[in-house]
């Protein structure tokens, strides 16, 4: 992971700041994370050996409410990456008008190399290390890359053991039997689907005439591919970390998903097969998938997939960022010059944190909603903020990314300024 990831993430604000009326105090506040934690996590392995893993948690801002953000397990996890993700979460929560700030966490490891028992010990020990840093009113965890409902359940249970009381609201994305919400597992993909449905008709882009490529056939990428195919879009290519498959007439997404779900490792959590092995068609690399001549490209894997080095090769007309930070700021400029429309991560993938908010509300109230109620509330939230962001982009003649940051900055600025600004103290204003 590049050490400049946070610096690159911060550049997103440059184009937005000149369009907002925000105090210097608020801008100064948003330059730095509120708190960062780096912990060592000792784990007794199945063979009796001891390994120590590096874990992180960053609470970037909590002006609008407790921190909110996922925990990822990946070899490239670093403080720079986690801080960048927490930064993005700050603006994502403000953009969706959720009563949360931004946070993120992670552990540097390859989770596919650990057994189920080792993963459980790792997850519980991570909570032991950060328990004083999190809480239902302080910082709320959620699943992210290579974490899932089972892992979230372990984390919630461990926190409850430490606090000697049941604390379901400290973690979202839990199993339903432990206080999870209906629709949480599919929330990120559903939210992205609602954004795509709201945006493409504005360009008179009909489903039956639209080809789609999805990079990242994990939980989110697989669901969004399935949803789009059911809606009549032609999903012609998908890929995972091992490579991809392409068929010009469209893929059978349900059969690929079924194969991935059936062929799991003996450890029972992660798949071992590549999508390349699941269906006849032309195999291709992730780089080749990104450069396909399709209408819609959906990066749903990791950060920095489209950079200055390959942006000129992108042929898609529309890019919907389902992953966090898949397009760098340098690539944004190249894509804009090419006339490519990029719809930003802080809007497109915000369905996950929105339903996490719903789960947190349900945990606090003890009143639980049906799947239909969750999806209806999610659709209303995503469509409302998509419309408002689109209106800002049209009114100011700016990109959707800049419009999203303008929208979020306005909300963050109001919250930060409510605590007092330089003008308030210097001029003695009283309200």
Coordinates of C-alpha atoms in Angstrom, one line a residue:
X1 CA 0.0 0.0 0.0
X2 CA 1.4 3.3 -1.0
X3 CA 2.4 5.6 1.8
X4 CA 0.7 8.5 -0.1
X5 CA -2.8 7.0 0.0
X6 CA -4.0 9.4 2.6
X7 CA -2.4 12.3 0.8
X8 CA -4.2 11.3 -2.4
X9 CA -7.5 10.9 -0.5
X10 CA -7.1 14.4 1.0
X11 CA -6.8 15.8 -2.6
X12 CA -10.5 15.0 -3.1
X13 CA -11.4 18.0 -1.0
X14 CA -9.4 20.5 -3.1
X15 CA -12.0 20.9 -5.8
X16 CA -14.9 20.9 -3.3
X17 CA -13.6 23.5 -0.8
X18 CA -14.0 26.5 -3.2
X19 CA -17.7 25.8 -3.6
X20 CA -18.6 25.7 0.1
X21 CA -18.9 28.3 2.9
X22 CA -17.0 26.6 5.6
X23 CA -14.9 28.1 8.3
X24 CA -11.1 27.8 8.5
X25 CA -11.6 26.2 11.9
X26 CA -13.6 23.4 10.4
X27 CA -11.1 22.8 7.6
X28 CA -8.2 22.7 10.1
X29 CA -10.1 20.2 12.2
X30 CA -10.7 17.9 9.2
X31 CA -6.9 17.7 8.3
X32 CA -6.2 15.2 11.1
X33 CA -7.7 12.1 12.6
X34 CA -9.1 12.5 16.1
X35 CA -7.4 9.3 17.4
X36 CA -5.3 6.5 16.0
X37 CA -4.5 3.2 17.7
X38 CA -1.8 0.6 16.7
X39 CA -1.9 -2.7 18.6
X40 CA 0.0 -6.0 18.6
X41 CA -2.3 -9.0 18.7
X42 CA -0.7 -12.3 19.9
X43 CA -2.4 -15.4 18.7
X44 CA -1.7 -19.0 19.8
X45 CA -1.7 -21.0 16.5
X46 CA -3.1 -24.5 16.1
X47 CA 0.4 -26.0 16.0
X48 CA 1.2 -24.4 19.4
X49 CA 3.4 -21.6 18.0
X50 CA 2.8 -17.9 18.8
X51 CA 2.3 -15.3 16.1
X52 CA 1.9 -11.6 16.7
X53 CA -0.2 -9.6 14.2
X54 CA -0.4 -5.8 13.8
X55 CA -3.9 -4.3 14.2
X56 CA -5.2 -0.8 13.7
X57 CA -8.2 1.4 14.5
X58 CA -8.6 5.0 13.5
X59 CA -11.5 7.3 14.5
X60 CA -11.1 10.2 12.1
X61 CA -14.0 12.4 13.2
X62 CA -16.9 12.2 15.6
X63 CA -18.5 15.6 15.3
X64 CA -21.8 14.2 13.9
X65 CA -21.9 11.1 16.1
X66 CA -19.9 8.1 17.2
X67 CA -17.3 6.7 14.8
X68 CA -18.5 4.1 12.3
X69 CA -16.4 1.9 10.1
X70 CA -15.5 -1.7 9.1
X71 CA -12.6 -4.0 10.0
X72 CA -10.6 -5.6 7.2
X73 CA -8.3 -8.6 7.2
X74 CA -5.7 -8.2 4.4
X75 CA -2.0 -8.5 4.0
X76 CA -1.7 -4.8 2.8
X77 CA -3.5 -3.3 5.8
X78 CA -1.5 -0.4 7.2
X79 CA -2.0 2.7 9.3
X80 CA -2.0 4.8 6.1
X81 CA -4.7 2.7 4.5
X82 CA -6.9 2.6 7.6
X83 CA -6.6 6.4 8.1
X84 CA -7.6 6.9 4.5
X85 CA -10.6 4.7 4.8
X86 CA -11.7 6.4 8.1
X87 CA -11.3 9.7 6.2
X88 CA -13.6 8.5 3.5
X89 CA -16.1 7.2 6.0
X90 CA -16.3 10.6 7.6
X91 CA -17.6 12.1 4.4
X92 CA -19.7 9.1 3.5
X93 CA -21.7 9.3 6.7
X94 CA -22.1 13.1 6.2
X95 CA -23.2 12.6 2.6
X96 CA -25.9 10.1 3.6
X97 CA -26.8 12.3 6.6
X98 CA -26.2 9.6 9.1
X99 CA -25.5 10.5 12.8
X100 CA -22.0 9.0 12.6
X101 CA -18.5 10.1 12.2
X102 CA -15.9 8.1 10.3
X103 CA -13.7 5.3 11.6
X104 CA -12.0 2.2 10.2
X105 CA -9.9 -0.8 11.5
X106 CA -7.9 -3.7 10.2
X107 CA -5.4 -6.4 10.8
X108 CA -2.4 -7.1 8.5
X109 CA -2.6 -10.8 7.6
X110 CA -3.7 -13.2 4.9
X111 CA -6.9 -14.7 6.5
X112 CA -7.0 -17.6 4.1
X113 CA -3.9 -19.0 5.8
X114 CA -5.6 -19.3 9.2
X115 CA -7.9 -22.0 10.5
X116 CA -11.4 -21.1 11.8
X117 CA -10.1 -21.5 15.4
X118 CA -7.1 -19.2 14.7
X119 CA -9.4 -16.6 13.1
X120 CA -11.7 -16.7 16.1
X121 CA -8.8 -16.2 18.5
X122 CA -7.4 -13.4 16.4
X123 CA -10.8 -11.6 16.2
X124 CA -11.4 -11.9 20.0
X125 CA -7.8 -10.8 20.8
X126 CA -8.3 -7.8 18.5
X127 CA -11.3 -6.7 20.6
X128 CA -9.3 -7.3 23.8
X129 CA -6.7 -4.9 22.5
X130 CA -9.1 -2.1 21.4
X131 CA -12.0 -2.5 23.8
X132 CA -11.4 0.8 25.5
X133 CA -11.3 2.6 22.1
X134 CA -14.7 1.4 20.9
X135 CA -18.3 1.3 22.1
X136 CA -22.0 1.8 21.0
X137 CA -21.7 5.5 21.7
X138 CA -18.0 5.9 20.8
X139 CA -17.0 3.8 17.8
X140 CA -19.0 1.0 16.1
X141 CA -17.4 -1.8 14.1
X142 CA -18.7 -3.5 10.9
X143 CA -17.5 -6.1 8.3
X144 CA -15.2 -5.1 5.5
X145 CA -12.7 -7.0 3.2
X146 CA -12.4 -10.6 4.3
X147 CA -14.5 -10.2 7.4
X148 CA -18.1 -11.4 7.7
X149 CA -21.1 -11.9 10.0
X150 CA -19.4 -14.8 11.8
X151 CA -16.3 -12.7 12.6
X152 CA -18.5 -9.7 13.7
X153 CA -20.4 -12.1 16.0
X154 CA -17.2 -13.2 17.7
X155 CA -16.2 -9.5 18.1
X156 CA -19.5 -8.5 19.6
X157 CA -19.5 -11.5 22.0
X158 CA -16.0 -10.7 23.1
X159 CA -16.8 -7.1 23.8
X160 CA -19.9 -8.2 25.8
X161 CA -17.7 -10.5 27.8
X162 CA -15.3 -7.7 28.7
X163 CA -18.2 -5.3 29.6
X164 CA -20.1 -8.1 31.4
X165 CA -23.3 -7.1 29.6
X166 CA -24.8 -7.8 26.2
X167 CA -23.8 -5.0 23.9
X168 CA -25.1 -5.8 20.4
X169 CA -24.9 -2.1 19.2
X170 CA -21.0 -2.1 19.4
X171 CA -20.8 -4.1 16.1
X172 CA -23.0 -4.2 13.0
X173 CA -23.1 -6.8 10.3
X174 CA -23.7 -9.6 12.9
X175 CA -25.7 -12.8 12.5
X176 CA -29.4 -12.3 12.7
X177 CA -29.5 -14.5 15.8
X178 CA -27.1 -12.1 17.6
X179 CA -29.0 -8.9 16.8
X180 CA -28.1 -8.4 13.1
X181 CA -30.3 -6.7 10.6
X182 CA -32.2 -8.1 7.7
X183 CA -30.5 -7.0 4.5
X184 CA -27.1 -6.1 6.0
X185 CA -25.2 -8.7 4.0
X186 CA -26.5 -7.4 0.7
X187 CA -26.7 -3.8 1.7
X188 CA -23.6 -2.4 -0.1
X189 CA -24.6 -4.1 -3.3
X190 CA -28.3 -3.1 -3.0
X191 CA -27.3 0.5 -2.3
X192 CA -25.1 0.6 -5.4
X193 CA -27.9 -1.0 -7.4
X194 CA -30.2 1.8 -6.4
X195 CA -27.7 4.5 -7.4
X196 CA -27.1 2.9 -10.8
X197 CA -30.9 2.6 -11.3
X198 CA -31.2 6.3 -10.4
X199 CA -28.3 7.5 -12.6
X200 CA -28.3 5.6 -15.9
X201 CA -31.8 6.6 -17.0
X202 CA -30.5 10.2 -16.9
X203 CA -28.2 9.2 -19.8
X204 CA -31.0 7.3 -21.6
X205 CA -28.9 4.1 -20.9
X206 CA -31.4 1.2 -21.0
X207 CA -30.6 -2.1 -19.2
X208 CA -31.0 -4.3 -22.3
X209 CA -28.5 -2.1 -24.2
X210 CA -26.0 -1.8 -21.4
X211 CA -22.9 -4.1 -20.9
X212 CA -21.3 -4.4 -17.5
X213 CA -17.9 -5.6 -16.2
X214 CA -17.4 -6.2 -12.4
X215 CA -14.0 -6.4 -10.9
X216 CA -14.1 -8.2 -7.6
X217 CA -16.4 -11.2 -7.3
X218 CA -16.6 -11.3 -3.6
X219 CA -19.7 -10.8 -1.6
X220 CA -20.5 -7.3 -2.8
X221 CA -19.4 -7.8 -6.4
X222 CA -21.2 -11.1 -6.8
X223 CA -24.5 -9.6 -5.5
X224 CA -24.4 -6.5 -7.6
X225 CA -23.6 -8.6 -10.7
X226 CA -26.6 -10.8 -9.9
X227 CA -28.9 -7.8 -9.3
X228 CA -27.9 -6.1 -12.5
X229 CA -28.4 -9.3 -14.5
X230 CA -31.8 -9.8 -13.0
X231 CA -32.7 -6.3 -14.0
X232 CA -31.8 -7.0 -17.7
X233 CA -28.2 -5.7 -17.9
X234 CA -25.6 -7.7 -19.8
X235 CA -22.9 -8.7 -17.3
X236 CA -20.2 -9.8 -19.7
X237 CA -17.2 -10.0 -17.4
X238 CA -16.4 -10.7 -13.7
X239 CA -13.1 -11.3 -11.9
X240 CA -11.7 -12.2 -8.5
X241 CA -8.1 -12.0 -7.1
X242 CA -7.0 -14.9 -9.4
X243 CA -8.4 -13.6 -12.7
X244 CA -11.6 -13.2 -14.6
X245 CA -13.9 -14.6 -17.3
X246 CA -15.5 -12.8 -20.2
X247 CA -18.3 -13.7 -22.6
X248 CA -19.6 -11.1 -25.0
X249 CA -23.2 -12.4 -24.8
X250 CA -23.2 -12.3 -21.1
X251 CA -22.4 -14.6 -18.2
X252 CA -24.6 -16.9 -16.1
X253 CA -24.0 -15.1 -12.8
X254 CA -26.1 -17.4 -10.6
X255 CA -24.1 -20.4 -11.7
X256 CA -20.8 -18.7 -11.0
X257 CA -22.0 -17.6 -7.6
X258 CA -23.2 -21.2 -6.8
X259 CA -19.9 -22.6 -7.8
X260 CA -18.0 -20.2 -5.6
X261 CA -20.3 -20.9 -2.7
X262 CA -20.0 -24.7 -3.0
X263 CA -16.2 -25.0 -3.5
X264 CA -14.9 -23.6 -0.2
X265 CA -11.8 -24.4 1.7
X266 CA -11.9 -26.9 4.5
X267 CA -11.6 -24.0 6.9
X268 CA -15.2 -23.2 5.9
X269 CA -15.1 -19.4 5.4
X270 CA -13.2 -18.4 2.3
X271 CA -13.5 -19.8 -1.3
X272 CA -10.5 -21.4 -3.0
X273 CA -11.7 -21.4 -6.6
X274 CA -11.2 -18.6 -9.1
X275 CA -14.1 -17.5 -11.2
X276 CA -11.9 -18.5 -14.2
X277 CA -12.7 -22.1 -13.4
X278 CA -16.4 -21.8 -13.1
X279 CA -17.7 -21.2 -16.6
X280 CA -16.7 -21.6 -20.3
X281 CA -15.6 -18.3 -21.8
X282 CA -12.5 -16.3 -22.4
X283 CA -10.3 -16.0 -19.4
X284 CA -8.6 -12.6 -18.7
X285 CA -6.6 -10.8 -16.1
X286 CA -8.0 -8.1 -13.8
X287 CA -6.0 -5.5 -15.9
X288 CA -7.7 -6.8 -19.0
X289 CA -11.1 -6.6 -17.4
X290 CA -10.6 -3.0 -16.5
X291 CA -9.8 -2.1 -20.1
X292 CA -12.8 -3.9 -21.7
X293 CA -15.0 -2.0 -24.1
X294 CA -18.2 -2.0 -21.9
X295 CA -20.7 0.6 -21.0
X296 CA -20.4 0.2 -17.2
X297 CA -17.3 -0.7 -15.2
X298 CA -17.8 -1.6 -11.5
X299 CA -14.5 -1.8 -9.5
X300 CA -15.6 -3.8 -6.4
X301 CA -12.2 -5.0 -5.1
X302 CA -9.6 -2.8 -3.4
X303 CA -8.1 0.7 -3.7
X304 CA -5.9 2.1 -6.5
X305 CA -7.1 -0.1 -9.3
X306 CA -7.4 2.7 -11.8
X307 CA -4.4 4.9 -11.7
X308 CA -2.4 7.3 -13.9
X309 CA -0.7 4.3 -15.4
X310 CA -3.9 2.6 -16.8
X311 CA -6.6 5.3 -16.9
X312 CA -6.0 6.0 -20.6
X313 CA -6.9 2.4 -21.3
X314 CA -10.3 2.6 -19.7
X315 CA -13.1 2.4 -22.3
X316 CA -16.1 2.2 -20.1
X317 CA -18.5 5.2 -20.3
X318 CA -19.6 5.0 -16.7
X319 CA -17.6 3.9 -13.6
X320 CA -19.4 3.1 -10.4
X321 CA -17.0 2.9 -7.4
X322 CA -18.3 0.0 -5.3
X323 CA -14.9 -0.5 -3.7
X324 CA -13.3 2.2 -1.6
X325 CA -10.9 4.4 -3.5
X326 CA -10.5 2.3 -6.6
X327 CA -9.7 5.4 -8.8
X328 CA -6.8 7.7 -7.8
X329 CA -7.0 11.5 -8.1
X330 CA -4.5 11.5 -11.0
X331 CA -6.7 9.0 -12.8
X332 CA -9.8 11.1 -12.2
X333 CA -8.3 13.9 -14.3
X334 CA -7.5 11.6 -17.2
X335 CA -10.9 10.0 -17.1
X336 CA -12.6 13.4 -17.0
X337 CA -10.6 14.5 -20.1
X338 CA -11.8 11.3 -21.8
X339 CA -15.4 12.1 -21.0
X340 CA -15.8 9.1 -18.6
X341 CA -18.4 9.6 -15.8
X342 CA -17.1 8.5 -12.4
X343 CA -19.7 8.0 -9.6
X344 CA -17.8 8.1 -6.3
X345 CA -17.4 5.5 -3.6
X346 CA -18.7 7.7 -0.8
X347 CA -22.1 7.7 -2.6
X348 CA -22.2 4.4 -4.5
X349 CA -21.1 2.0 -1.7
X350 CA -22.8 3.8 1.1
X351 CA -25.6 1.2 1.4
X352 CA -23.4 -0.8 3.8
X353 CA -23.0 1.9 6.4
X354 CA -26.7 3.0 5.9
X355 CA -28.0 -0.5 6.8
X356 CA -25.4 -0.6 9.6
X357 CA -27.0 2.5 10.9
X358 CA -30.4 0.8 10.6
X359 CA -29.0 -2.2 12.6
X360 CA -27.6 0.1 15.3
X361 CA -31.0 1.8 15.6
X362 CA -32.7 -1.6 15.9
X363 CA -30.2 -2.7 18.5
X364 CA -30.8 0.4 20.6
X365 CA -34.6 0.3 20.3
X366 CA -35.1 -3.5 20.5
X367 CA -37.6 -3.2 17.6
X368 CA -36.5 -5.1 14.4
X369 CA -37.6 -4.5 10.8
X370 CA -38.5 -6.9 8.0
X371 CA -36.3 -7.2 4.9
X372 CA -38.9 -5.3 2.9
X373 CA -38.8 -2.4 5.4
X374 CA -35.0 -2.3 5.4
X375 CA -34.8 -2.3 1.6
X376 CA -37.5 0.4 1.3
X377 CA -35.7 2.7 3.8
X378 CA -32.4 2.0 2.0
X379 CA -33.8 2.8 -1.4
X380 CA -35.3 6.1 -0.1
X381 CA -32.0 7.1 1.5
X382 CA -29.8 6.2 -1.5
X383 CA -32.2 7.8 -4.1
X384 CA -32.6 11.0 -2.0
X385 CA -28.9 11.6 -1.7
X386 CA -28.2 10.6 -5.3
X387 CA -30.7 13.2 -6.5
X388 CA -29.3 15.9 -4.3
X389 CA -25.7 15.1 -5.3
X390 CA -26.7 15.1 -9.0
X391 CA -28.5 18.5 -8.6
X392 CA -25.3 20.0 -7.1
X393 CA -23.2 18.6 -9.9
X394 CA -25.5 20.1 -12.5
X395 CA -25.9 23.5 -10.8
X396 CA -22.2 24.0 -10.3
X397 CA -21.0 22.1 -13.4
X398 CA -18.7 19.9 -11.4
X399 CA -18.1 16.1 -11.3
X400 CA -20.3 13.8 -9.2
X401 CA -17.3 13.2 -6.9
X402 CA -16.8 16.9 -6.3
X403 CA -20.5 17.4 -5.8
X404 CA -20.6 14.6 -3.2
X405 CA -17.8 16.2 -1.2
X406 CA -19.5 19.6 -1.4
X407 CA -22.7 18.0 -0.1
X408 CA -20.8 16.2 2.8
X409 CA -18.6 19.2 3.6
X410 CA -21.6 21.5 4.0
X411 CA -23.0 19.1 6.6
X412 CA -19.7 18.6 8.4
X413 CA -19.0 22.3 8.4
X414 CA -22.4 23.1 10.0
X415 CA -21.8 20.6 12.7
X416 CA -18.2 21.8 13.4
X417 CA -19.1 25.4 13.3
X418 CA -21.9 24.8 15.8
X419 CA -19.3 24.3 18.5
X420 CA -17.8 27.8 17.9
X421 CA -15.5 29.4 15.3
X422 CA -12.8 32.0 15.2
X423 CA -15.3 34.7 14.2
X424 CA -17.6 33.8 17.1
X425 CA -14.8 34.2 19.7
X426 CA -12.9 37.1 18.2
X427 CA -16.1 39.2 17.4
X428 CA -17.9 38.2 20.5
X429 CA -21.0 37.1 18.6
X430 CA -23.8 35.8 20.8
X431 CA -26.6 33.7 19.3

